[in-house]
Short mmCIF file of N, CA and C in Angstrom, two decimals:
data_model
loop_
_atom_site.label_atom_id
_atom_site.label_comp_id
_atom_site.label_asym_id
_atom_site.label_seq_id
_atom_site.Cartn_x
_atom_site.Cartn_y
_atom_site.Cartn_z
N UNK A 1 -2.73 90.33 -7.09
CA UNK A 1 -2.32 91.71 -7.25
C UNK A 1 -1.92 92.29 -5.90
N UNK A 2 -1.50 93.11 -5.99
CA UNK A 2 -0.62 93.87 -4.90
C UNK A 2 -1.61 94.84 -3.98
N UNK A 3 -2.98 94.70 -4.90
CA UNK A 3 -4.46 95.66 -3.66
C UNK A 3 -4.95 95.02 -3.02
N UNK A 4 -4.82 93.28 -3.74
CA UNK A 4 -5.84 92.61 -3.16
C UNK A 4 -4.94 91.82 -1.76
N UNK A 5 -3.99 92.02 -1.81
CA UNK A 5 -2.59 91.62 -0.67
C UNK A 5 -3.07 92.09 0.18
N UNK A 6 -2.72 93.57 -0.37
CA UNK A 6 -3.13 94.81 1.09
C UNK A 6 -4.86 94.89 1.77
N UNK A 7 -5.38 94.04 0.64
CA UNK A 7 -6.77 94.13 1.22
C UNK A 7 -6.54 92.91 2.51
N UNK A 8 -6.05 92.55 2.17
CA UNK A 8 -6.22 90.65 2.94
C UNK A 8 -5.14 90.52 4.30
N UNK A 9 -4.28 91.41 4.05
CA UNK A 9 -3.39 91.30 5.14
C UNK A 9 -3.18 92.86 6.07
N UNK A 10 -3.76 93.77 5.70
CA UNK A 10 -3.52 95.42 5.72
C UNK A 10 -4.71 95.04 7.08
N UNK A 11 -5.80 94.55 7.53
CA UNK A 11 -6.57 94.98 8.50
C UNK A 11 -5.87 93.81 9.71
N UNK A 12 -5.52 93.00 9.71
CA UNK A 12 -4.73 92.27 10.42
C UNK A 12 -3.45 92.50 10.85
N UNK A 13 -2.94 93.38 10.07
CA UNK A 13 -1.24 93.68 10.51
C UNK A 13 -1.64 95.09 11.14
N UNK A 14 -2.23 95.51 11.13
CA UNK A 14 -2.94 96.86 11.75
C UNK A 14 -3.43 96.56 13.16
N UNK A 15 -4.53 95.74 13.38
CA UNK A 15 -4.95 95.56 14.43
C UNK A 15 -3.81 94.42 15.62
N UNK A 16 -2.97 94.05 15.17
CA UNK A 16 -2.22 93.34 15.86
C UNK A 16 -0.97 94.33 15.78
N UNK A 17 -0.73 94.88 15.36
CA UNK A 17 0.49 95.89 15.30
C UNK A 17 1.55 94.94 14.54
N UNK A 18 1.75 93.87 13.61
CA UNK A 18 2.79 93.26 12.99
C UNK A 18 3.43 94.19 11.82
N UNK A 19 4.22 94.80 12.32
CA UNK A 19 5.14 95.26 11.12
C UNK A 19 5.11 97.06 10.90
N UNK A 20 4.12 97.07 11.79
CA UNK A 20 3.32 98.56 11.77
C UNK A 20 3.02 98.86 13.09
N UNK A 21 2.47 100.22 13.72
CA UNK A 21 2.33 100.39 15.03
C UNK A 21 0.57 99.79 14.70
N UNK A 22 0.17 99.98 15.99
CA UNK A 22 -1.37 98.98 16.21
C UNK A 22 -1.97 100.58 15.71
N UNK A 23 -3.20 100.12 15.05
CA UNK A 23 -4.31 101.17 14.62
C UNK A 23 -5.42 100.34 14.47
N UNK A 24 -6.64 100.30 15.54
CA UNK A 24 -7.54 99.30 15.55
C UNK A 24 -8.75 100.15 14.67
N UNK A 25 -8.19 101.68 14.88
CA UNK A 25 -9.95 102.02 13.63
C UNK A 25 -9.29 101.63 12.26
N UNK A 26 -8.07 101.92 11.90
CA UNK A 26 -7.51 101.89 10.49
C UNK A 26 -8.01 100.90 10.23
N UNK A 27 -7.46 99.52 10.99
CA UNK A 27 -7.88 97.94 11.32
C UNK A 27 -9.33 97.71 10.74
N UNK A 28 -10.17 98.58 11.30
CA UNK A 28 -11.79 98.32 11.39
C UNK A 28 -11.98 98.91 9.77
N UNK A 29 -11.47 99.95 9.64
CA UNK A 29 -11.84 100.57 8.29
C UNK A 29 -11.23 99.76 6.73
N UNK A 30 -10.09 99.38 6.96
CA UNK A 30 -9.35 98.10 6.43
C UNK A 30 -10.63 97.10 6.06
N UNK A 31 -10.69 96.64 7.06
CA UNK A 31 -11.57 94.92 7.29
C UNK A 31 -12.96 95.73 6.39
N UNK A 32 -13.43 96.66 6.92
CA UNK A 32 -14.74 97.51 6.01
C UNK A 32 -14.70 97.02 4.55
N UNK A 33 -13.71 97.86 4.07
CA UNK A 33 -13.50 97.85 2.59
C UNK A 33 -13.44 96.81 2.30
N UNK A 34 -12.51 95.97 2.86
CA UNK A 34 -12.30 94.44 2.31
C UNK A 34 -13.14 93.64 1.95
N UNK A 35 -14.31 94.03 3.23
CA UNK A 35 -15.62 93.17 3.19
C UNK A 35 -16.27 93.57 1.83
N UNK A 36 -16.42 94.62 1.44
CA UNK A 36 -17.76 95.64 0.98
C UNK A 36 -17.11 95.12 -0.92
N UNK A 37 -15.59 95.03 -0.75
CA UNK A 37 -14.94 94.50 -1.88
C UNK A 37 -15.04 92.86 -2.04
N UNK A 38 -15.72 92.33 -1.27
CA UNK A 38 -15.99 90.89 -1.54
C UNK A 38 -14.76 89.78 -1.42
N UNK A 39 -14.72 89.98 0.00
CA UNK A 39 -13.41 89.36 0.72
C UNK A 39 -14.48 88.59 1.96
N UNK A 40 -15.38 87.53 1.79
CA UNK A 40 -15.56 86.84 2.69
C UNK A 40 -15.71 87.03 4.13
N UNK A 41 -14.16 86.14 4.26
CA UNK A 41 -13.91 86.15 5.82
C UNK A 41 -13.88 87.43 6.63
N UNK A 42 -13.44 88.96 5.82
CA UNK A 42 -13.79 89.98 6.58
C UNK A 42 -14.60 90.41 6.53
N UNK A 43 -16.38 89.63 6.42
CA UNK A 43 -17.16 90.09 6.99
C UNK A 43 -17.74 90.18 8.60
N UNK A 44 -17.24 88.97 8.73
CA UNK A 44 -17.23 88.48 10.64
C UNK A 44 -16.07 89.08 11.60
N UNK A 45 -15.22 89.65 10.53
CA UNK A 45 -13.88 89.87 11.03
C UNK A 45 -14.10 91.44 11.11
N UNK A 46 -14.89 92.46 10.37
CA UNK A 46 -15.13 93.38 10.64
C UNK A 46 -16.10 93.82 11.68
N UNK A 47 -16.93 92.38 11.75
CA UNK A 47 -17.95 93.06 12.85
C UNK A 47 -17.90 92.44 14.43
N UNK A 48 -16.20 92.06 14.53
CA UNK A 48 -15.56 91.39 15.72
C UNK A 48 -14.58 92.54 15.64
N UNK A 49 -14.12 93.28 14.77
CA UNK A 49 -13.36 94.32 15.14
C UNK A 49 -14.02 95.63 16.07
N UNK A 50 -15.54 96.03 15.56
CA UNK A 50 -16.34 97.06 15.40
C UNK A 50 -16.47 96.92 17.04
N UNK A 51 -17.02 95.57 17.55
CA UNK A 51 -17.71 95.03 18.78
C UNK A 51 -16.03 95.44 19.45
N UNK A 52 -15.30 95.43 19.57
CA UNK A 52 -13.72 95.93 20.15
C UNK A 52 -13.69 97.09 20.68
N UNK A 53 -13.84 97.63 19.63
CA UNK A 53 -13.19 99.04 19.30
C UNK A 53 -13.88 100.40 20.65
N UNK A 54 -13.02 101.21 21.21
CA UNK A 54 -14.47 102.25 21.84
C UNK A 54 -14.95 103.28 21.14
N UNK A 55 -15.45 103.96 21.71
CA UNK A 55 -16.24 105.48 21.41
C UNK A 55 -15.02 106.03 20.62
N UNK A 56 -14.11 106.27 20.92
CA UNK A 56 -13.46 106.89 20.41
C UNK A 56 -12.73 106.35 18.89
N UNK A 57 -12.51 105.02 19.06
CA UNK A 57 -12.03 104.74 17.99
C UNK A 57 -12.74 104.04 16.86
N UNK A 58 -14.48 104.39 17.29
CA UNK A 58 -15.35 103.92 16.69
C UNK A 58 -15.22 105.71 15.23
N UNK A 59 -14.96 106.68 16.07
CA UNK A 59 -15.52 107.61 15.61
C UNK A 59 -14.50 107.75 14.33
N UNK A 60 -13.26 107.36 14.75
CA UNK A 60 -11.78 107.79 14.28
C UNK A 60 -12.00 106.76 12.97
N UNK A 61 -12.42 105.45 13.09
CA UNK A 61 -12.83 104.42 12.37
C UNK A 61 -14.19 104.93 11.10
N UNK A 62 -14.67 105.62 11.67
CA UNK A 62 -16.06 106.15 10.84
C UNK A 62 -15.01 107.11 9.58
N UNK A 63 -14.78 107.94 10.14
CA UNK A 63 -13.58 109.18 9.19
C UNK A 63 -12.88 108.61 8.33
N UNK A 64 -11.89 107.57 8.70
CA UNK A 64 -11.40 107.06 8.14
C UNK A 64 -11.93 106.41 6.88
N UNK A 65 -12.70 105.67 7.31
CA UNK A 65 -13.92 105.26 6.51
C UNK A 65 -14.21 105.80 4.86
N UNK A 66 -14.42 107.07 5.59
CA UNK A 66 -15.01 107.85 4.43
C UNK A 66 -13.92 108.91 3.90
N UNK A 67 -12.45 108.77 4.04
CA UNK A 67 -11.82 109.39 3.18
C UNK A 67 -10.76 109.02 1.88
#
């Protein structure tokens, strides 16, 4: 399906900027959901994003999160 695409490729094309400008909280919040939706590999992949990210885009990443 076309969610589970965006689940699988949406936190990777984000954090590398492919195709899109770079957004490493979007990235982090991406990889979140993905995980929490039972996508495996972005469980290590979210908490190698998190360990990245700073203060600031930890916070921007939290918001995101939750909207």
């Amino acid at each position: 399906s076309i969610a589970a695409l965006a689940a699988e490729t949406a936190p990777e094309m984000l954090w590398q900027g492919r195709g899109v400008p770079i957004d490493r909280a979007m990235a982090y919040a991406w990889a979140d959901m993905s995980a929490e939706r039972g996508y495996p590999r972005f469980i290590q992949l979210r908490e190698q994003y998190w360990g990245r990210l700073d203060e600031t885009e930890r916070a921007h990443a939290v918001q995101e999160g939750v909207l």
